[in-house]
Amino acid sequence: MHSPPHHHGAAPHTARSVAEHRAAVAQLLAPLLTEARAETLELRDALGKGLARDITAPLSLPPFANSQMDGFAINSADLPDGGAELRVVDPVPAGATPVPLERGTAAPIMTGAMIPAGADAVVPVERAVPDRFPVPGVASAVWLPATAEGTFVRAVGSDIAAGERALAAGAYLGPAQLGLLAALGIGEVTVHRTVTVLLATTGDEVVEPGQPLPAGKIYDSNGTLLESAMRQAGLAVVRTAIASDRPEELRALLSSHLGAVDLIVTTGGVSKGAYEVVRQAMDGQTTEFVHVAMQPGGPQGIGTFDGVPFLGFPGNPVSCLVSFEMFLRPVLSEMFGSPAPRTAIPARLAHGLTSPEHKHQVRRGSFDRGGTVRLEGGDSSHLMHALAGSNALVHVPAGVSALAEGDEVEVWML
């Protein structure tokens, strides 16, 4: 399904919107979201994964009423408005099953210890007179102030009740989520299998870093840039050698990896120039090359190569990173729960900017603690130094042609 050619300078309405292309990427990757691609891992191995199935709490948290403080377990009815002196009984350490509390008594209790039957509140030890625990085994009494029922008691299920949904399918499993599963006594979890990406950089003009640089050549930054971004996002990356500008060689290179990867991503060779090797290599495949109303990253390839999902990103370094952040990363996050989505926050511009009205512009910026973002570099897609000095992507949506100093924008923290 080759799309009609989109010429540079075409009318804005011929371009695909960012939302439309993101939806197309989601549709392309939907076949990867199958039960067959789920795997069960121990909690320690599931960090950064996406949850494949809902998890229901097998027990309540807390599983029993327990003390929020070191203090005295009491029955609130034994303490009138003016307080009262109560006889002290055996203490309740954490982990013990206490005997029921007799009326008119107070039991020293530790934080996290089970509330005895007959007790309905805890008085912190610092509010007692004397404000310390008595010596065990020595008969004593303590004066305690009036205390309302439920004070400093963690009720059964006050965090989550047995039978409630603890985590939804698609949840990103960070430390907090894994900690919840551990607290529920769950030792293993079913997650989406890591997506394996074949990453192919193209171009006769690029040379691997560390090699001599002949005249007219440039070092390849796309491979390192995208592989790092993908690995940081939790993807498994298979990286090819730099592909030449001969389409038959690129086809052979991609074919040699089929069966071992879930997705093919290429950089470069997707525009309308005379030597666009990716376009040529995809001849006969179910692919299309479209123009997205986005700057940078307008030219995009999408489809399948011998049945394997394929995305073709532009060759300029910033363009290919923005393409990953705008299309692949959010789709994987939404569908698989991994990687974690970028944090989107409002910011105030440190200075004005202009933007192509019919395009969604993505600029690099430095966001400071005061909530202000300063743009780094211009809008060109080759400015790697500006990218390296940035900690955020600044979004200027389509329909906006200019913003002034102090105007609010959305930024994604990198």
Short mmCIF file of C-alpha atoms in Angstrom, two decimals:
data_model
loop_
_atom_site.label_atom_id
_atom_site.label_comp_id
_atom_site.label_asym_id
_atom_site.label_seq_id
_atom_site.Cartn_x
_atom_site.Cartn_y
_atom_site.Cartn_z
CA MET A 1 0.00 0.00 0.00
CA HIS A 2 2.19 2.79 -1.23
CA SER A 3 0.75 6.21 -0.56
CA PRO A 4 0.69 8.88 -3.22
CA PRO A 5 3.89 10.89 -3.22
CA HIS A 6 3.97 13.85 -0.85
CA HIS A 7 6.12 16.56 -2.36
CA HIS A 8 8.02 19.07 -0.31
CA GLY A 9 5.94 22.21 -0.01
CA ALA A 10 2.65 20.34 -0.39
CA ALA A 11 -0.42 21.98 1.08
CA PRO A 12 -0.73 21.48 4.83
CA HIS A 13 -3.96 19.48 4.55
CA THR A 14 -2.10 16.66 2.72
CA ALA A 15 0.04 15.93 5.77
CA ARG A 16 -0.95 13.37 8.38
CA SER A 17 -1.45 14.74 11.88
CA VAL A 18 0.71 13.58 14.79
CA ALA A 19 -2.33 11.90 16.36
CA GLU A 20 -3.21 10.10 13.13
CA HIS A 21 0.31 8.74 12.71
CA ARG A 22 0.52 7.67 16.35
CA ALA A 23 -2.75 5.78 15.87
CA ALA A 24 -1.30 4.13 12.76
CA VAL A 25 1.75 3.02 14.76
CA ALA A 26 -0.53 1.59 17.46
CA GLN A 27 -2.49 -0.33 14.82
CA LEU A 28 0.77 -1.63 13.34
CA LEU A 29 2.00 -2.95 16.69
CA ALA A 30 -1.35 -4.32 17.91
CA PRO A 31 -0.56 -7.90 16.75
CA LEU A 32 2.31 -7.97 19.27
CA LEU A 33 -0.18 -7.61 22.12
CA THR A 34 -1.01 -11.31 22.46
CA GLU A 35 -1.25 -13.76 25.33
CA ALA A 36 1.47 -15.82 23.64
CA ARG A 37 3.90 -12.95 24.19
CA ALA A 38 3.32 -12.83 27.94
CA GLU A 39 5.80 -14.35 30.38
CA THR A 40 5.80 -14.98 34.11
CA LEU A 41 8.73 -13.62 36.10
CA GLU A 42 9.79 -13.38 39.71
CA LEU A 43 9.25 -9.90 41.11
CA ARG A 44 12.96 -9.13 41.14
CA ASP A 45 13.11 -9.70 37.38
CA ALA A 46 9.98 -7.71 36.52
CA LEU A 47 11.27 -4.17 37.15
CA GLY A 48 10.44 -1.90 34.23
CA LYS A 49 8.07 -4.39 32.61
CA GLY A 50 4.40 -3.88 31.76
CA LEU A 51 1.76 -5.91 33.55
CA ALA A 52 -0.05 -8.30 31.19
CA ARG A 53 -3.11 -9.08 33.36
CA ASP A 54 -5.14 -7.43 36.11
CA ILE A 55 -4.08 -8.43 39.62
CA THR A 56 -6.69 -8.80 42.36
CA ALA A 57 -5.63 -8.46 45.99
CA PRO A 58 -5.62 -11.94 47.57
CA LEU A 59 -5.73 -10.38 51.05
CA SER A 60 -6.41 -7.04 52.69
CA LEU A 61 -3.73 -4.52 53.53
CA PRO A 62 -3.31 -4.21 56.41
CA PRO A 63 -4.46 -7.82 56.95
CA PHE A 64 -5.29 -6.98 60.58
CA ALA A 65 -5.91 -3.81 62.57
CA ASN A 66 -2.55 -2.57 63.85
CA SER A 67 -1.01 0.32 65.71
CA GLN A 68 0.23 3.37 63.90
CA MET A 69 2.37 4.44 66.89
CA ASP A 70 4.34 3.17 69.85
CA GLY A 71 1.84 3.71 72.67
CA PHE A 72 -0.91 2.16 74.74
CA ALA A 73 -3.80 0.13 73.28
CA ILE A 74 -6.99 1.11 75.11
CA ASN A 75 -10.75 1.04 74.93
CA SER A 76 -11.81 4.66 74.33
CA ALA A 77 -14.82 4.23 76.63
CA ASP A 78 -12.39 3.86 79.55
CA LEU A 79 -11.07 7.40 79.07
CA PRO A 80 -13.57 10.17 79.95
CA ASP A 81 -13.05 13.79 78.93
CA GLY A 82 -10.64 14.43 81.77
CA GLY A 83 -8.59 11.28 81.13
CA ALA A 84 -8.08 8.44 83.58
CA GLU A 85 -5.50 6.20 85.17
CA LEU A 86 -5.48 2.65 83.83
CA ARG A 87 -3.71 -0.48 84.96
CA VAL A 88 -0.90 -1.55 82.61
CA VAL A 89 -0.99 -5.15 81.34
CA ASP A 90 1.45 -7.22 79.27
CA PRO A 91 2.89 -5.47 76.21
CA VAL A 92 2.01 -6.32 72.58
CA PRO A 93 5.14 -6.63 70.40
CA ALA A 94 4.96 -6.55 66.60
CA GLY A 95 4.32 -10.00 65.15
CA ALA A 96 2.54 -11.37 68.25
CA THR A 97 -1.08 -12.42 68.60
CA PRO A 98 -2.28 -10.54 71.72
CA VAL A 99 -4.76 -11.68 74.32
CA PRO A 100 -8.00 -9.68 74.50
CA LEU A 101 -7.79 -6.40 76.40
CA GLU A 102 -9.64 -6.24 79.70
CA ARG A 103 -11.76 -3.15 80.36
CA GLY A 104 -9.99 -0.55 82.49
CA THR A 105 -6.50 -1.61 81.33
CA ALA A 106 -3.89 -0.35 78.88
CA ALA A 107 -1.50 -2.57 76.90
CA PRO A 108 1.87 -1.15 75.76
CA ILE A 109 1.91 -1.69 71.97
CA MET A 110 4.57 -1.31 69.30
CA THR A 111 4.11 0.25 65.85
CA GLY A 112 2.67 -2.35 63.47
CA ALA A 113 1.55 -4.69 66.26
CA MET A 114 -1.95 -6.22 66.16
CA ILE A 115 -4.63 -4.31 68.06
CA PRO A 116 -5.98 -6.61 70.81
CA ALA A 117 -9.65 -7.55 70.77
CA GLY A 118 -11.47 -5.12 73.05
CA ALA A 119 -9.17 -2.20 72.17
CA ASP A 120 -10.28 0.48 69.72
CA ALA A 121 -7.61 3.20 69.94
CA VAL A 122 -3.94 3.87 70.68
CA VAL A 123 -2.55 6.67 72.86
CA PRO A 124 1.03 7.62 71.88
CA VAL A 125 3.48 6.99 74.70
CA GLU A 126 4.57 10.64 74.73
CA ARG A 127 1.02 11.67 75.78
CA ALA A 128 1.06 9.33 78.78
CA VAL A 129 2.03 10.17 82.38
CA PRO A 130 4.67 8.94 82.88
CA ASP A 131 5.66 9.29 79.21
CA ARG A 132 7.54 6.00 78.99
CA PHE A 133 6.76 2.31 79.01
CA PRO A 134 6.87 0.62 82.42
CA VAL A 135 9.36 -2.14 83.19
CA PRO A 136 7.83 -5.46 82.05
CA GLY A 137 6.66 -7.67 84.88
CA VAL A 138 6.36 -4.81 87.39
CA ALA A 139 2.81 -3.85 88.34
CA SER A 140 2.10 -0.26 87.32
CA ALA A 141 -0.51 2.20 86.17
CA VAL A 142 -0.50 5.03 83.62
CA TRP A 143 -2.58 8.19 83.22
CA LEU A 144 -3.90 8.70 79.69
CA PRO A 145 -5.92 11.56 78.16
CA ALA A 146 -9.32 11.16 76.56
CA THR A 147 -8.91 9.53 73.12
CA ALA A 148 -11.46 9.01 70.36
CA GLU A 149 -12.26 5.58 68.93
CA GLY A 150 -10.00 4.69 65.99
CA THR A 151 -7.17 7.07 66.94
CA PHE A 152 -3.82 5.82 65.58
CA VAL A 153 -5.33 2.51 64.49
CA ARG A 154 -4.72 1.26 60.95
CA ALA A 155 -7.96 -0.51 60.06
CA VAL A 156 -8.13 -3.81 58.18
CA GLY A 157 -8.15 -3.08 54.42
CA SER A 158 -7.62 0.66 54.89
CA ASP A 159 -4.97 0.46 52.12
CA ILE A 160 -6.67 -2.14 49.92
CA ALA A 161 -9.38 -4.71 50.62
CA ALA A 162 -9.17 -8.36 49.56
CA GLY A 163 -10.84 -8.79 46.19
CA GLU A 164 -10.14 -5.26 44.96
CA ARG A 165 -8.08 -4.71 41.83
CA ALA A 166 -4.55 -4.05 42.99
CA LEU A 167 -3.01 -3.25 39.60
CA ALA A 168 -4.56 -2.99 36.14
CA ALA A 169 -3.20 -4.71 33.06
CA GLY A 170 -0.79 -2.36 31.33
CA ALA A 171 0.57 -0.90 34.57
CA TYR A 172 4.26 -0.03 34.53
CA LEU A 173 6.04 -2.06 37.18
CA GLY A 174 8.29 0.29 39.11
CA PRO A 175 9.55 -0.17 42.67
CA ALA A 176 6.25 0.95 44.24
CA GLN A 177 4.15 -1.44 42.15
CA LEU A 178 6.47 -4.38 42.83
CA GLY A 179 6.48 -3.45 46.52
CA LEU A 180 2.67 -3.62 46.57
CA LEU A 181 2.73 -7.09 45.00
CA ALA A 182 5.28 -8.23 47.57
CA ALA A 183 3.11 -6.85 50.40
CA LEU A 184 0.22 -8.88 49.01
CA GLY A 185 2.35 -12.03 49.15
CA ILE A 186 2.57 -12.35 45.36
CA GLY A 187 5.95 -13.77 44.36
CA GLU A 188 5.71 -13.73 40.57
CA VAL A 189 3.91 -11.70 37.96
CA THR A 190 2.83 -12.08 34.32
CA VAL A 191 4.25 -9.34 32.11
CA HIS A 192 4.52 -8.46 28.45
CA ARG A 193 7.64 -9.89 26.88
CA THR A 194 10.24 -7.28 25.97
CA VAL A 195 9.89 -5.99 22.41
CA THR A 196 13.01 -6.74 20.33
CA VAL A 197 13.85 -4.04 17.78
CA LEU A 198 16.15 -4.37 14.80
CA LEU A 199 17.82 -0.97 14.36
CA ALA A 200 19.39 -0.25 10.98
CA THR A 201 21.20 2.99 10.17
CA THR A 202 21.58 3.77 6.47
CA GLY A 203 23.80 5.96 4.36
CA ASP A 204 27.05 5.78 2.37
CA GLU A 205 28.01 9.09 3.96
CA VAL A 206 28.15 7.86 7.57
CA VAL A 207 31.05 6.19 9.38
CA GLU A 208 31.09 4.31 12.69
CA PRO A 209 32.51 6.38 15.60
CA GLY A 210 36.11 5.54 16.36
CA GLN A 211 37.03 5.01 12.69
CA PRO A 212 39.02 7.44 10.50
CA LEU A 213 36.79 10.09 8.92
CA PRO A 214 37.34 10.49 5.16
CA ALA A 215 36.51 13.76 3.46
CA GLY A 216 32.80 14.22 2.81
CA LYS A 217 31.79 11.70 5.47
CA ILE A 218 30.19 12.18 8.90
CA TYR A 219 30.12 10.01 11.99
CA ASP A 220 26.94 8.07 12.63
CA SER A 221 25.18 9.40 15.71
CA ASN A 222 21.73 7.99 14.94
CA GLY A 223 22.63 4.43 15.82
CA THR A 224 24.02 5.32 19.23
CA LEU A 225 21.31 7.91 19.89
CA LEU A 226 18.39 5.63 19.08
CA GLU A 227 19.86 2.46 20.56
CA SER A 228 20.48 4.31 23.82
CA ALA A 229 16.95 5.74 23.85
CA MET A 230 15.42 2.35 23.09
CA ARG A 231 17.48 0.49 25.67
CA GLN A 232 16.73 3.14 28.27
CA ALA A 233 13.06 2.61 27.46
CA GLY A 234 13.38 -1.12 28.16
CA LEU A 235 13.49 -2.42 24.59
CA ALA A 236 15.88 -5.13 23.44
CA VAL A 237 17.91 -3.77 20.52
CA VAL A 238 19.64 -5.69 17.74
CA ARG A 239 21.87 -3.26 15.92
CA THR A 240 23.09 -3.85 12.38
CA ALA A 241 26.18 -2.51 10.73
CA ILE A 242 25.65 0.72 8.80
CA ALA A 243 23.70 -0.16 5.66
CA SER A 244 24.92 1.12 2.31
CA ASP A 245 22.79 3.07 -0.13
CA ARG A 246 22.21 -0.06 -2.23
CA PRO A 247 18.64 -1.23 -1.69
CA GLU A 248 19.38 -4.89 -2.42
CA GLU A 249 22.01 -4.91 0.33
CA LEU A 250 19.61 -3.31 2.82
CA ARG A 251 16.93 -5.88 1.93
CA ALA A 252 19.40 -8.72 2.50
CA LEU A 253 20.52 -7.19 5.79
CA LEU A 254 16.98 -6.88 7.10
CA SER A 255 16.03 -10.34 5.86
CA SER A 256 18.94 -11.93 7.72
CA HIS A 257 17.37 -10.92 11.04
CA LEU A 258 13.78 -11.95 10.37
CA GLY A 259 12.38 -14.40 12.91
CA ALA A 260 14.51 -12.96 15.71
CA VAL A 261 12.94 -9.50 16.00
CA ASP A 262 9.48 -8.05 16.64
CA LEU A 263 9.99 -4.69 14.94
CA ILE A 264 12.30 -3.10 12.35
CA VAL A 265 13.32 0.54 12.72
CA THR A 266 15.48 2.26 10.13
CA THR A 267 16.94 5.76 10.10
CA GLY A 268 17.42 7.77 6.94
CA GLY A 269 16.36 7.12 3.37
CA VAL A 270 12.66 7.99 3.72
CA SER A 271 12.42 11.38 2.00
CA LYS A 272 11.81 12.13 -1.69
CA GLY A 273 15.45 12.44 -2.76
CA ALA A 274 17.09 10.48 -5.56
CA TYR A 275 18.93 8.05 -3.25
CA GLU A 276 16.37 7.22 -0.59
CA VAL A 277 17.51 3.65 0.03
CA VAL A 278 14.82 2.68 2.55
CA ARG A 279 12.04 3.66 0.16
CA GLN A 280 13.75 1.70 -2.61
CA ALA A 281 14.37 -1.34 -0.39
CA MET A 282 10.69 -1.44 0.58
CA ASP A 283 9.53 -1.69 -3.03
CA GLY A 284 6.96 -4.49 -3.17
CA GLN A 285 6.45 -4.51 0.59
CA THR A 286 3.28 -3.45 2.43
CA THR A 287 4.64 -0.05 3.36
CA GLU A 288 3.86 3.60 2.84
CA PHE A 289 5.90 6.75 3.15
CA VAL A 290 3.97 9.71 4.45
CA HIS A 291 4.55 13.24 5.61
CA VAL A 292 3.50 14.01 9.17
CA ALA A 293 2.68 17.60 10.13
CA MET A 294 5.54 17.72 12.61
CA GLN A 295 8.84 19.58 12.81
CA PRO A 296 11.33 17.96 12.99
CA GLY A 297 10.50 14.46 11.82
CA GLY A 298 8.03 15.06 8.98
CA PRO A 299 8.96 12.17 6.64
CA GLN A 300 7.94 8.79 8.10
CA GLY A 301 7.79 5.23 6.82
CA ILE A 302 5.36 2.65 8.18
CA GLY A 303 4.21 -0.84 7.26
CA THR A 304 5.63 -4.35 7.26
CA PHE A 305 8.75 -5.96 5.80
CA ASP A 306 8.05 -9.63 5.03
CA GLY A 307 5.36 -9.51 7.73
CA VAL A 308 7.47 -7.81 10.43
CA PRO A 309 6.29 -4.36 11.57
CA PHE A 310 8.48 -1.62 10.10
CA LEU A 311 8.99 2.04 11.02
CA GLY A 312 11.23 4.29 8.96
CA PHE A 313 12.50 7.35 10.81
CA PRO A 314 14.21 10.34 9.14
CA GLY A 315 17.98 10.53 9.00
CA ASN A 316 18.66 13.75 10.86
CA PRO A 317 19.60 12.87 14.47
CA VAL A 318 17.12 15.10 16.28
CA SER A 319 14.39 14.05 13.83
CA CYS A 320 14.88 10.37 14.53
CA LEU A 321 14.91 10.87 18.32
CA VAL A 322 11.78 13.03 18.19
CA SER A 323 10.14 10.36 16.02
CA PHE A 324 10.88 7.75 18.66
CA GLU A 325 9.59 9.96 21.48
CA MET A 326 6.45 11.04 19.62
CA PHE A 327 5.39 7.75 18.08
CA LEU A 328 7.10 4.58 19.27
CA ARG A 329 7.68 5.29 22.96
CA PRO A 330 4.14 6.50 23.80
CA VAL A 331 2.50 3.69 21.82
CA LEU A 332 4.57 1.04 23.61
CA SER A 333 3.76 2.70 26.92
CA GLU A 334 0.03 2.78 26.23
CA MET A 335 -0.17 -0.75 24.82
CA PHE A 336 2.37 -2.68 26.88
CA GLY A 337 2.74 -0.60 30.04
CA SER A 338 6.45 -0.23 29.32
CA PRO A 339 8.34 2.03 29.01
CA ALA A 340 7.00 4.51 31.54
CA PRO A 341 5.44 7.51 29.77
CA ARG A 342 7.34 10.77 29.68
CA THR A 343 6.31 13.19 32.42
CA ALA A 344 4.34 16.03 30.81
CA ILE A 345 4.27 19.27 32.76
CA PRO A 346 3.32 22.89 32.04
CA ALA A 347 6.11 25.44 31.78
CA ARG A 348 6.52 29.13 31.05
CA LEU A 349 8.62 30.19 28.08
CA ALA A 350 11.73 32.17 28.95
CA HIS A 351 11.46 33.90 25.58
CA GLY A 352 9.17 34.03 22.57
CA LEU A 353 9.21 31.67 19.60
CA THR A 354 7.69 31.19 16.17
CA SER A 355 6.38 27.93 14.75
CA PRO A 356 4.98 26.70 11.42
CA GLU A 357 1.24 27.12 11.94
CA HIS A 358 0.25 23.85 10.27
CA LYS A 359 2.84 21.69 12.07
CA HIS A 360 3.34 20.36 15.58
CA GLN A 361 6.78 21.69 16.45
CA VAL A 362 9.01 19.91 18.97
CA ARG A 363 11.90 21.98 20.31
CA ARG A 364 14.67 21.13 22.74
CA GLY A 365 14.74 23.04 26.00
CA SER A 366 16.19 23.40 29.48
CA PHE A 367 13.52 23.33 32.20
CA ASP A 368 14.46 24.87 35.54
CA ARG A 369 13.04 24.44 39.04
CA GLY A 370 11.20 27.73 38.77
CA GLY A 371 8.95 26.29 36.06
CA THR A 372 10.57 28.16 33.17
CA VAL A 373 11.85 26.53 30.00
CA ARG A 374 14.55 28.04 27.77
CA LEU A 375 14.94 26.77 24.21
CA GLU A 376 18.28 25.24 23.30
CA GLY A 377 19.48 25.85 19.75
CA GLY A 378 17.31 26.62 16.74
CA ASP A 379 14.68 24.52 15.04
CA SER A 380 17.12 22.67 12.76
CA SER A 381 17.16 18.89 13.11
CA HIS A 382 20.94 18.40 13.11
CA LEU A 383 21.76 20.31 16.31
CA MET A 384 23.14 17.51 18.48
CA HIS A 385 24.98 19.87 20.85
CA ALA A 386 21.71 21.65 21.62
CA LEU A 387 20.02 18.29 22.20
CA ALA A 388 22.76 17.19 24.60
CA GLY A 389 22.27 20.40 26.59
CA SER A 390 18.52 19.86 26.96
CA ASN A 391 16.43 18.11 29.58
CA ALA A 392 13.01 18.52 27.99
CA LEU A 393 11.07 18.47 24.74
CA VAL A 394 8.96 21.59 24.24
CA HIS A 395 5.67 21.12 22.36
CA VAL A 396 4.10 23.77 20.16
CA PRO A 397 0.90 22.25 18.71
CA ALA A 398 -0.37 22.72 15.20
CA GLY A 399 -2.41 25.89 14.84
CA VAL A 400 0.02 27.99 16.88
CA SER A 401 2.35 30.26 14.91
CA ALA A 402 3.91 32.32 17.70
CA LEU A 403 4.23 32.35 21.47
CA ALA A 404 5.49 35.16 23.69
CA GLU A 405 7.75 35.19 26.71
CA GLY A 406 5.80 33.88 29.70
CA ASP A 407 3.30 31.91 27.62
CA GLU A 408 2.55 28.40 28.85
CA VAL A 409 3.73 25.33 26.92
CA GLU A 410 3.73 21.59 27.59
CA VAL A 411 7.13 20.00 28.08
CA TRP A 412 8.11 16.35 28.29
CA MET A 413 10.96 15.72 30.69
CA LEU A 414 13.82 13.72 29.19
#
